[in-house]
XYZ file of C-alpha atoms in Angstrom:
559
model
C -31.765 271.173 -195.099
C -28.165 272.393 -194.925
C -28.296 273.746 -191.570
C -30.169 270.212 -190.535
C -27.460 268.634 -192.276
C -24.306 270.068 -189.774
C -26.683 270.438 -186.619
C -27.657 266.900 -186.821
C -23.935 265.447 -186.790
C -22.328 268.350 -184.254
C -25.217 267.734 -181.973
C -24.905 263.915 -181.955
C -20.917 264.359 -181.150
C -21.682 266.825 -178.284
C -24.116 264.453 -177.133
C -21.720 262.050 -176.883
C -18.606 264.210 -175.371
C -21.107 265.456 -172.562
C -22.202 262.091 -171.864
C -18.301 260.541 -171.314
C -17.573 263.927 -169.117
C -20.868 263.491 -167.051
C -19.712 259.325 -166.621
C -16.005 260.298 -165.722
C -17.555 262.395 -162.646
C -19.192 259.481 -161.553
C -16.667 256.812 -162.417
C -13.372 258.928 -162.577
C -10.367 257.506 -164.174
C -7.557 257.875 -161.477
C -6.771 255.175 -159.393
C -7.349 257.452 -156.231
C -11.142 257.421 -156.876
C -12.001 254.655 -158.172
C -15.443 252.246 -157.739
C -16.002 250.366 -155.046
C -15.727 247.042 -157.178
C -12.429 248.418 -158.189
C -11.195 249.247 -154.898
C -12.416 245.532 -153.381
C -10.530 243.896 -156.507
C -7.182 245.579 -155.881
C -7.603 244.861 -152.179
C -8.317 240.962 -153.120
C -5.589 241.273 -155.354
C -2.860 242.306 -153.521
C -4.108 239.668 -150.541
C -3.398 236.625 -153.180
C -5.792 235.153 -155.718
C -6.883 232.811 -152.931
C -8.621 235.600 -150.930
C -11.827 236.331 -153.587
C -14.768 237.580 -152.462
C -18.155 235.310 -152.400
C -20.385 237.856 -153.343
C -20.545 239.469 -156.236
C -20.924 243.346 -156.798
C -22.843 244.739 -159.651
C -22.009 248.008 -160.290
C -24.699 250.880 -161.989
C -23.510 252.913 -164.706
C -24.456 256.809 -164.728
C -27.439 256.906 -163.450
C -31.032 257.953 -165.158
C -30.063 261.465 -165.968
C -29.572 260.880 -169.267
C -32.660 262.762 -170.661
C -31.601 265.902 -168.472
C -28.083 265.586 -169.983
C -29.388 265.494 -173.122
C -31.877 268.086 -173.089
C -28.904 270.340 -171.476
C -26.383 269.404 -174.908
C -29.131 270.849 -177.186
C -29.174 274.020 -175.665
C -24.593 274.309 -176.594
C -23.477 276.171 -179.413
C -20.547 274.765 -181.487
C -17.425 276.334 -180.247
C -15.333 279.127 -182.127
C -12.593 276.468 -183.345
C -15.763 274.481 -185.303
C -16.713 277.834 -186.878
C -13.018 278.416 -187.809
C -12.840 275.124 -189.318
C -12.692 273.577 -192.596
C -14.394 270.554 -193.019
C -13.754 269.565 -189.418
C -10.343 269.669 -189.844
C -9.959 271.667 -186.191
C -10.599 267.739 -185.195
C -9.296 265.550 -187.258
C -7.005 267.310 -189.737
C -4.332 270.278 -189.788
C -3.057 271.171 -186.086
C -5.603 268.615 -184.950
C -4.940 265.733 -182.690
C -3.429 263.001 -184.454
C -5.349 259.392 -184.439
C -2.441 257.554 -183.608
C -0.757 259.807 -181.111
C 2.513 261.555 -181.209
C 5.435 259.036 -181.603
C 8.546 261.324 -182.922
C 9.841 261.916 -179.923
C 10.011 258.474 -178.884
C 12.241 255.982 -178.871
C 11.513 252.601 -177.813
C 8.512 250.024 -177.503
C 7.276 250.680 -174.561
C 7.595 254.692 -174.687
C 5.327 254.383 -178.041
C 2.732 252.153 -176.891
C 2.553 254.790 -173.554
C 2.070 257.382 -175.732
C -1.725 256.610 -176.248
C -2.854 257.036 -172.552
C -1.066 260.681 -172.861
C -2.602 264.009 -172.467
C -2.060 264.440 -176.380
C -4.795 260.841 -176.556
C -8.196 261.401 -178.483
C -10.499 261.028 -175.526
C -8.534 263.908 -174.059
C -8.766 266.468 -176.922
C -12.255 265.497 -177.687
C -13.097 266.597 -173.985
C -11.409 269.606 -174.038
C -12.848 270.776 -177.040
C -16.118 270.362 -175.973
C -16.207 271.199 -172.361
C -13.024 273.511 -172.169
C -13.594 273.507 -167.871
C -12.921 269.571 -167.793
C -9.559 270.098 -169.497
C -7.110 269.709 -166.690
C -9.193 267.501 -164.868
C -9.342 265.170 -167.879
C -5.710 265.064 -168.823
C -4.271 265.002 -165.020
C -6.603 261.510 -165.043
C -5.037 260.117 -168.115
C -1.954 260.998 -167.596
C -2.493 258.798 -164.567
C -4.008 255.688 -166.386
C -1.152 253.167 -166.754
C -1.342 250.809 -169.582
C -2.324 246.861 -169.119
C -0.154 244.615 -170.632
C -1.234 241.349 -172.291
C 0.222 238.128 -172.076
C -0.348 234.582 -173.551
C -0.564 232.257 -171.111
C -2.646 228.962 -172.892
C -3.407 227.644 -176.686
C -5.748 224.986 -177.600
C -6.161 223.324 -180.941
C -8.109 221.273 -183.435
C -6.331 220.450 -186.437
C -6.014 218.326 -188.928
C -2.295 217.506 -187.529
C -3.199 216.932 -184.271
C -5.035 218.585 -180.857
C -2.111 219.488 -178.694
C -0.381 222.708 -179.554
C 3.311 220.955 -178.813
C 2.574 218.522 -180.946
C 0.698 220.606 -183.494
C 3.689 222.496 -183.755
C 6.425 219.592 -184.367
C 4.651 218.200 -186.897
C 4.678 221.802 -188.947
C 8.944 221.679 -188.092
C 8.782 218.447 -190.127
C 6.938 219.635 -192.598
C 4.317 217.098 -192.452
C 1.121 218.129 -194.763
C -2.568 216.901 -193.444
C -3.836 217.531 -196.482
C -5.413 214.285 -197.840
C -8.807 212.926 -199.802
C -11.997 213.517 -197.939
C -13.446 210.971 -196.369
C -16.563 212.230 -194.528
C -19.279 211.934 -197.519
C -18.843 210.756 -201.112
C -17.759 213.687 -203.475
C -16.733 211.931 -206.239
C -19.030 213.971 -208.350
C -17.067 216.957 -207.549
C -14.056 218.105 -209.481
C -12.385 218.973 -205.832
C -11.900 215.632 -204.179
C -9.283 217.184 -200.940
C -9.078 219.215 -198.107
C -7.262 219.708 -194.879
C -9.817 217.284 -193.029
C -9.894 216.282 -189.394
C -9.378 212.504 -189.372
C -9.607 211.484 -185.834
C -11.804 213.322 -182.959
C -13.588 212.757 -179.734
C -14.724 215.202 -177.823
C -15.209 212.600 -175.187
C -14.321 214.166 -171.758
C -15.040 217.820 -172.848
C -18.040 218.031 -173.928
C -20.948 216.563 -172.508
C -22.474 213.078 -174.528
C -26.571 214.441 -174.864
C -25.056 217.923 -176.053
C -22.051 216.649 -178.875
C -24.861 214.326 -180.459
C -26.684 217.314 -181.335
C -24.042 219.652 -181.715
C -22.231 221.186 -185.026
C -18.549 220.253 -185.352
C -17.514 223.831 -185.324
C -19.164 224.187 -181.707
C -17.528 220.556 -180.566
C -14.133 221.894 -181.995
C -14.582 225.466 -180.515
C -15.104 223.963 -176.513
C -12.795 221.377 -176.663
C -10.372 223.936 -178.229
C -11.096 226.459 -175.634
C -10.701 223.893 -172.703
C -7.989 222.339 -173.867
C -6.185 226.065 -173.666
C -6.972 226.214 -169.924
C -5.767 223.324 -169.354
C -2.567 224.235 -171.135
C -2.431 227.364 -169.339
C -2.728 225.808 -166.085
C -6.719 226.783 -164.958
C -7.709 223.554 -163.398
C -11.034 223.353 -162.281
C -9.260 224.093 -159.050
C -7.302 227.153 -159.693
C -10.381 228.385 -161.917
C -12.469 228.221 -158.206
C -10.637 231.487 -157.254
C -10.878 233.660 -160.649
C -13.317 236.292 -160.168
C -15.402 235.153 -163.002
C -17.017 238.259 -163.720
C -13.892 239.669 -165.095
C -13.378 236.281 -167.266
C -14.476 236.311 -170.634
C -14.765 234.699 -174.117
C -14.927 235.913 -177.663
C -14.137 232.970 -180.641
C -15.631 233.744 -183.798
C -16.819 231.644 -187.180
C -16.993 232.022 -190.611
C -19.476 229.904 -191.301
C -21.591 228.895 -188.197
C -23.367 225.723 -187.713
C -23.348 224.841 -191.425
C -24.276 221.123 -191.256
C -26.923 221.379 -188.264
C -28.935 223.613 -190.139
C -28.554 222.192 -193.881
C -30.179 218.723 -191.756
C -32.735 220.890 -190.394
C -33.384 222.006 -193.975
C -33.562 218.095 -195.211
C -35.927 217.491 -191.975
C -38.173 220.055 -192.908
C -38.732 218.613 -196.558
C -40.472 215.632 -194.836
C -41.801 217.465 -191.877
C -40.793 220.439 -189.044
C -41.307 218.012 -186.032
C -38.323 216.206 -187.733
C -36.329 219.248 -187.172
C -33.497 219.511 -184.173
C -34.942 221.604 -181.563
C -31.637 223.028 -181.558
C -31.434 223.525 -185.022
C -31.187 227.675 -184.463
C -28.989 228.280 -181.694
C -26.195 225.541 -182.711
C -26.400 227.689 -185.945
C -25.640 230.929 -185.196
C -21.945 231.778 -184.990
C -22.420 233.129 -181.191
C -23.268 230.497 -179.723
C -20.091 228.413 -179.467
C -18.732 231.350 -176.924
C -22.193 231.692 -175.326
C -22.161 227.889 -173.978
C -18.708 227.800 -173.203
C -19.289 230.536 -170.977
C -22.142 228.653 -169.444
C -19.752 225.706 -168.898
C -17.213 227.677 -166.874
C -19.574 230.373 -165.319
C -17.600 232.972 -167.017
C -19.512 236.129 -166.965
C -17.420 238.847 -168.741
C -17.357 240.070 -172.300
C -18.922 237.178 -174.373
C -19.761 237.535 -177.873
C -18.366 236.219 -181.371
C -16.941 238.186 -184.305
C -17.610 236.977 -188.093
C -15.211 238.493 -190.642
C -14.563 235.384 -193.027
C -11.281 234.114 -192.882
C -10.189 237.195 -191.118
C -12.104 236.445 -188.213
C -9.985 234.988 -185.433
C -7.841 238.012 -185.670
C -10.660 240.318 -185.194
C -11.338 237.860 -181.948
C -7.734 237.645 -180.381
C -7.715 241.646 -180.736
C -11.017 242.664 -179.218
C -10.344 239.999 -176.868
C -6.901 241.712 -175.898
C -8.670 245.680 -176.015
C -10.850 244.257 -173.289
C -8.397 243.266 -170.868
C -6.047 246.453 -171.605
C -9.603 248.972 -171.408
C -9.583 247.096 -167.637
C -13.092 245.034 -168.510
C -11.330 241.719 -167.903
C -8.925 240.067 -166.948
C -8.615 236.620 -168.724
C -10.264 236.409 -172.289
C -10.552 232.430 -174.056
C -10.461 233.798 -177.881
C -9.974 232.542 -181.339
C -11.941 231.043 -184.214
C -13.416 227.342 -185.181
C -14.942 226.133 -188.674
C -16.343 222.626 -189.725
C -17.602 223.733 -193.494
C -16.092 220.571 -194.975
C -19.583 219.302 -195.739
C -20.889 218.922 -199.311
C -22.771 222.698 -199.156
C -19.283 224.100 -197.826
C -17.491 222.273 -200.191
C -19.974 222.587 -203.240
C -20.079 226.580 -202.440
C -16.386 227.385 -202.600
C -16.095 224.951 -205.921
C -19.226 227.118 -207.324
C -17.075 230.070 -206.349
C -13.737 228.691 -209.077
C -11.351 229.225 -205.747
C -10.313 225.444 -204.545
C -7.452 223.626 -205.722
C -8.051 220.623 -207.930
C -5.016 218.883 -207.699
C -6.615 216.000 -206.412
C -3.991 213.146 -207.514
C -1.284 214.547 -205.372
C -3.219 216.346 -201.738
C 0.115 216.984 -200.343
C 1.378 218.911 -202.984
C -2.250 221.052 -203.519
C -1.438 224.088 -200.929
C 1.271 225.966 -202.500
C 2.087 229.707 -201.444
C 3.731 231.929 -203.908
C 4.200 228.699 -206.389
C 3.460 229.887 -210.094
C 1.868 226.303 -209.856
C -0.973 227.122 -207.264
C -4.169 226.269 -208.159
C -6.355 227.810 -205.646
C -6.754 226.952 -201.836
C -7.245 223.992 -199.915
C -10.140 223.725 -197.514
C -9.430 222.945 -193.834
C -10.993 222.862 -190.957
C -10.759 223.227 -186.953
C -10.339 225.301 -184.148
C -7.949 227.420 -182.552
C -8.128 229.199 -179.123
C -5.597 231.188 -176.807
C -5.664 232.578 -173.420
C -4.926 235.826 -172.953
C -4.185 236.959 -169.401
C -3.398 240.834 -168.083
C 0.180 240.333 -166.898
C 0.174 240.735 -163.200
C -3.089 238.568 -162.888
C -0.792 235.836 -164.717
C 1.630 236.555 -162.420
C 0.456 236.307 -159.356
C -0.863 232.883 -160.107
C 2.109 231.734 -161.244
C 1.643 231.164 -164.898
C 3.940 230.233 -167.611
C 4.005 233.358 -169.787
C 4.338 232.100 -173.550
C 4.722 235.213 -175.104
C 3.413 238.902 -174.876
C 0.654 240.329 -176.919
C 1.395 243.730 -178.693
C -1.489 244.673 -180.189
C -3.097 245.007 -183.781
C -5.498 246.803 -186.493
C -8.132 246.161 -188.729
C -9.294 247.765 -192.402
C -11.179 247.503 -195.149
C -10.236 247.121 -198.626
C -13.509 248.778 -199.663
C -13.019 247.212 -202.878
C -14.393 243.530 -204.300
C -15.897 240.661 -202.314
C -13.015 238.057 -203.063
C -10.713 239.998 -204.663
C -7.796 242.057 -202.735
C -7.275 245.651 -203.838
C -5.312 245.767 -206.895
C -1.944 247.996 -205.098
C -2.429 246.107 -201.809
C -3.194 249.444 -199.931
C -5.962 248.058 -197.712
C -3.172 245.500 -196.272
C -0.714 247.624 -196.513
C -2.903 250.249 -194.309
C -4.004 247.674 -192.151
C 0.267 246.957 -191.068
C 1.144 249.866 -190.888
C -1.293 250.987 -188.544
C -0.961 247.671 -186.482
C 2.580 248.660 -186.325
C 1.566 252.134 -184.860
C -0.845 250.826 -182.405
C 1.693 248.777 -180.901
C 4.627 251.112 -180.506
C 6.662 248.590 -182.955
C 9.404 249.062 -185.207
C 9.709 248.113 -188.825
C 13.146 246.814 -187.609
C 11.730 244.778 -184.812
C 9.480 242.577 -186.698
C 11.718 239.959 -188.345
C 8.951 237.006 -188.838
C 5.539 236.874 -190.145
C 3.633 234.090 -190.310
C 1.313 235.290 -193.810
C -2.199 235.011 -194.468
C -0.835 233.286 -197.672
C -3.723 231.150 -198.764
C -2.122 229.485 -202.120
C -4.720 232.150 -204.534
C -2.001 234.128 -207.106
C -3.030 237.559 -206.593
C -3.901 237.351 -202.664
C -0.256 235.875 -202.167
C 1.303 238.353 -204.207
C -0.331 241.311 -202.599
C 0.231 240.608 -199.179
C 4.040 239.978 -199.998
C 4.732 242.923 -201.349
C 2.758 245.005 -198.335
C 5.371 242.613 -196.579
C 7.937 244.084 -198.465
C 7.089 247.525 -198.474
C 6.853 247.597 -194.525
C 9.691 245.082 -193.409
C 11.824 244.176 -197.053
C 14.859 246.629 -195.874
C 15.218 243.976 -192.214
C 17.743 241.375 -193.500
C 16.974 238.963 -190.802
C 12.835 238.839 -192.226
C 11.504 235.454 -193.015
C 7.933 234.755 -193.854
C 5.997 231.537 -194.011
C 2.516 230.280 -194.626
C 1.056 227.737 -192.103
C -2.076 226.994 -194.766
C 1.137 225.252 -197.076
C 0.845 222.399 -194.714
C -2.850 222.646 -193.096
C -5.036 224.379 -195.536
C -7.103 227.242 -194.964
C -9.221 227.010 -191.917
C -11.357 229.814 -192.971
C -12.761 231.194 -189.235
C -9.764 229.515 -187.610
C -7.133 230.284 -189.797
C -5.749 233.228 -187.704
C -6.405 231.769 -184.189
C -4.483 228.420 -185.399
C -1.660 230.888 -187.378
C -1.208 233.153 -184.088
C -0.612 229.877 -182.039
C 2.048 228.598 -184.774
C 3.838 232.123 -183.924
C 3.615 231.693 -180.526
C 5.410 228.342 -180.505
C 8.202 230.047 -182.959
C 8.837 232.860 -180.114
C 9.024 229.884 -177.376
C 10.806 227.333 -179.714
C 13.035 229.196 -181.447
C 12.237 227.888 -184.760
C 10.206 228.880 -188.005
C 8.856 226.166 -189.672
C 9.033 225.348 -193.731
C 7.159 226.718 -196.464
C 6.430 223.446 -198.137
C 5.327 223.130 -202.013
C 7.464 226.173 -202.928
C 9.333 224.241 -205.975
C 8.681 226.587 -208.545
C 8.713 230.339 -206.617
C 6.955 233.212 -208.649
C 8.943 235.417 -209.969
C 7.557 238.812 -208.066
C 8.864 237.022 -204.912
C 12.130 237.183 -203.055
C 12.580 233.639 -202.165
C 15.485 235.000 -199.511
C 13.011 236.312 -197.537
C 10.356 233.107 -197.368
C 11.374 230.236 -195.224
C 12.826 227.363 -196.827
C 11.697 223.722 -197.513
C 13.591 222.715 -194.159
C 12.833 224.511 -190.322
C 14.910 227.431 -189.585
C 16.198 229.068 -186.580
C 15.257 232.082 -185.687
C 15.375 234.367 -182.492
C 12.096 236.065 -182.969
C 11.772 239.559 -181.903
C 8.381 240.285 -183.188
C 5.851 238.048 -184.667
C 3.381 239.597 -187.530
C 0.843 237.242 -187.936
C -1.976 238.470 -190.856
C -5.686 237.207 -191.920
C -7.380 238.299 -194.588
C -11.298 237.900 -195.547
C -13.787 238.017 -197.928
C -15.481 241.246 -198.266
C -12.084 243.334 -197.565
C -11.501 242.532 -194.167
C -7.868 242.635 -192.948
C -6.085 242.248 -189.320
C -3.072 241.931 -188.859
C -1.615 241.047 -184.789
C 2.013 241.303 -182.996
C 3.632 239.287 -180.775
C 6.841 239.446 -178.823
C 9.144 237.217 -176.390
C 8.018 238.158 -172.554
C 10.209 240.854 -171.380
């Protein structure tokens, strides 16, 4: 059982190290060799967007010799540095490669975010570890990868102060709160009467009239969201005719999914199933908001949804980015929507003790880091941004917002709603964001927090802050949720956009409801009741979820 036990696990990995060298022959890395679709896109490229092929290639990917390949792997023996090993650390610990790459040597942004695509890279030290001939080979065609840089280029929004992201954003300067009493269905009954609740919406001119009558809100909010962001970003329905839509993708998440269409299929089905929505399944499920706004453009690249609770537009916005810098695509719609202010959504989170009840004063119920906070305020929405790879939003002539750095994700591995009593799964997950990206601690001077207005969530995440950026005199933190309420699945998406329009405005906007600030908190380093100016050099922006899950993303001014 013991020899099973290691055979099992080292056969698997060289399994899988054989299989990437036997792909690389076929599909090599350096630009000097590579596929035909590759070779036709640069050539389209560099003849202007305008000159895209009509047909489209579809390329086969290693062949049907896996079996062989396999069969060949089980015939290896480990190699003399697994036998010399302890506990694997000739891998992963020790004089091992290090997960994050070497960065002491380095001394700038850009040289550190290089650093992955070196010779010293995982995929490189796996190879040569396994198949010691491929060594050179390997590492001559990384060291000739160059690294794809990601740019935002379009934001779209559904909130409950406003659909335009200009707009969106002015009205958080002012400090204006759209939290008010809900309106939608009676909830008298319940002792949470608020929430941050969309007021006025049409998706009239988006979204087709037989599909929005049967649609959930969070799929009406996640495609008018998502169009609204090309529009932004300048894809017209004419300058979308020469994308190469096979390298076009989308990936926006949700918490909760088509909530309300299937709690009425559930009251349809008390009386009969032929009363049911047809629909009822697929306008459930949380993929199918990116699913049929991919249908509606034609967009055939990565398309899929993530669902990490609150934390899941950030898990969106960075997959979404990995795709276009791993050279799968080259425009990616991604973000988050939620519509769970229904009495189920509501009723849930009440049943749960974590919603605000300071129902005789909404505007004052959202309250960051106030030794007065009550719990969180339900919101709801959509938020979406385009992420381009910078030369492709070049070459058409976009406005670049701002550039995207990169990001990480952990796991508190610790309590369902709860955060980890010394912070160290956020802390973790910064720290390694930080890493990833080739960023500073002295760089990042604003960071718009996950902050939902819950004591011991708010307190943790500030003094990760802290910890990471408390020594940077010129740090100021905010929480957009003060103001809007937490959007659950869209909190992030909606969060990132409010620290995009900081980079491009210049300004932070106000922490409202901070009157009474706890006293574990610095209130030098939180933004004040008032706007502040700022010359943002890098934006942090975190979300947090239930069940552990943390992301935190980085954004700088286009350089």
């Amino acid at each position: 059982m013991a020899g099973a036990a290691v055979a099992s696990p080292l056969c698997t990995w060289l399994v899988a190290a054989c299989m990437t060298v036997a792909c690389d022959k076929e599909w090599p890395l350096g630009p000097g060799s590579a596929s035909p679709r590759r070779r036709w896109r640069r050539a389209s490229l560099s003849g202007g967007v305008g000159r895209a092929s009509p047909r489209r290639l579809i390329s086969a990917f290693c062949g049907a010799g896996i079996q062989g390949l396999m069969s060949s792997c089980l015939a290896f023996e480990p190699c003399a540095e697994f036998y010399s090993s302890r506990n694997g650390s000739a891998f992963f610990g020790g004089d091992g490669f290090s997960l994050l790459g070497r960065q002491n040597a380095e001394t700038t942004r850009r040289q550190r975010r290089g650093a992955r695509s070196s010779p010293s890279s995982v995929a490189g030290k796996v190879m040569s570890i396994a198949v010691q001939p491929e060594k050179k080979v390997a590492e001559k065609e990384r060291t000739q990868t160059k690294q794809r840089r990601v740019v935002v280029t379009g934001m779209g929004v559904v909130t409950p102060l406003g659909h335009d992201p200009d707009h969106f954003y002015e009205e958080l300067l002012k400090g204006v709160s759209g939290i008010s009493e809900i309106e939608t269905f009676d909830c008298s009954s319940y002792p949470t009467r608020i929430a941050g609740e969309i007021k006025s919406f049409s998706s009239d001119g988006w979204v087709a009239p037989k599909l929005s009558k049967r649609m959930d809100k969070f799929m009406l909010y996640l495609l008018t969201a998502g169009k609204k962001a090309l529009e932004n970003g300048g894809l017209t329905e004419e300058a979308m005719s020469w994308l190469d839509k096979e390298r076009c993708g989308v990936l926006i998440g949700s918490a909760m999914g088509g909530m309300k269409v299937f709690n009425d299929a559930i009251e349809a089905l008390r009386i009969s199933y032929k009363k049911m929505n047809p629909f009822c399944v697929p306008f459930a499920t949380t993929n199918m908001g990116s699913a049929m706004l991919a249908m509606d453009l034609g967009w055939m690249g990565p398309n899929y949804s993530i669902s990490t609770a609150c934390a899941t537009s950030n898990f969106c916005i960075l997959n979404a980015a990995n795709h276009i810098v791993r050279d799968e695509a080259d425009v990616m719609l991604c973000g988050g929507s939620d519509a769970a202010i229904i009495p189920i959504g509501l009723g849930g989170f009440v049943a749960c003790g974590a919603l605000s009840q300071r129902n005789s004063d909404p505007v004052k119920a959202s309250r960051p880091w106030d030794v007065d906070c009550d719990g969180f305020v339900m919101g709801e929405g959509a938020g979406v941004l385009l992420l381009e790879e910078l030369e492709h939003a070049k070459q058409r002539g976009a406005e670049i917002y701002a550039e995207f750095l990169g990001g990480s994700f952990t796991c508190d591995a610790y309590h369902m709603t709860e955060p980890h009593p010394e912070g160290t799964g956020i802390l973790l997950c910064i720290e390694k964001a930080l890493a990833e990206s080739g960023v500073a601690r002295e760089d990042v001077n604003y960071v718009n927090a996950h902050a939902t207005s819950t004591p011991s969530g708010d307190l943790k995440e500030y003094q990760a802050l802290i910890h990471c950026f408390g020594q940077n005199p010129e740090l100021r933190v905010n929480s957009t949720k003060s103001m809007i309420g937490h959007l659950l699945g869209a909190a992030g998406a909606v969060e990132a956009i409010a620290a995009v329009q900081a980079i491009r405005t210049g300004w932070v906007h106000p922490n409202v409801n901070l009157d009474n600030p706890d006293e574990n908190v610095d209130v030098n380093k939180l933004v004040g009741s008032k706007k502040e100016r700022l010359d943002v050099k890098v934006a942090l922006s975190n979300s947090f979820g239930f069940g552990g899950h943390n992301s935190s993303i980085l954004f700088a001014p286009y350089k």
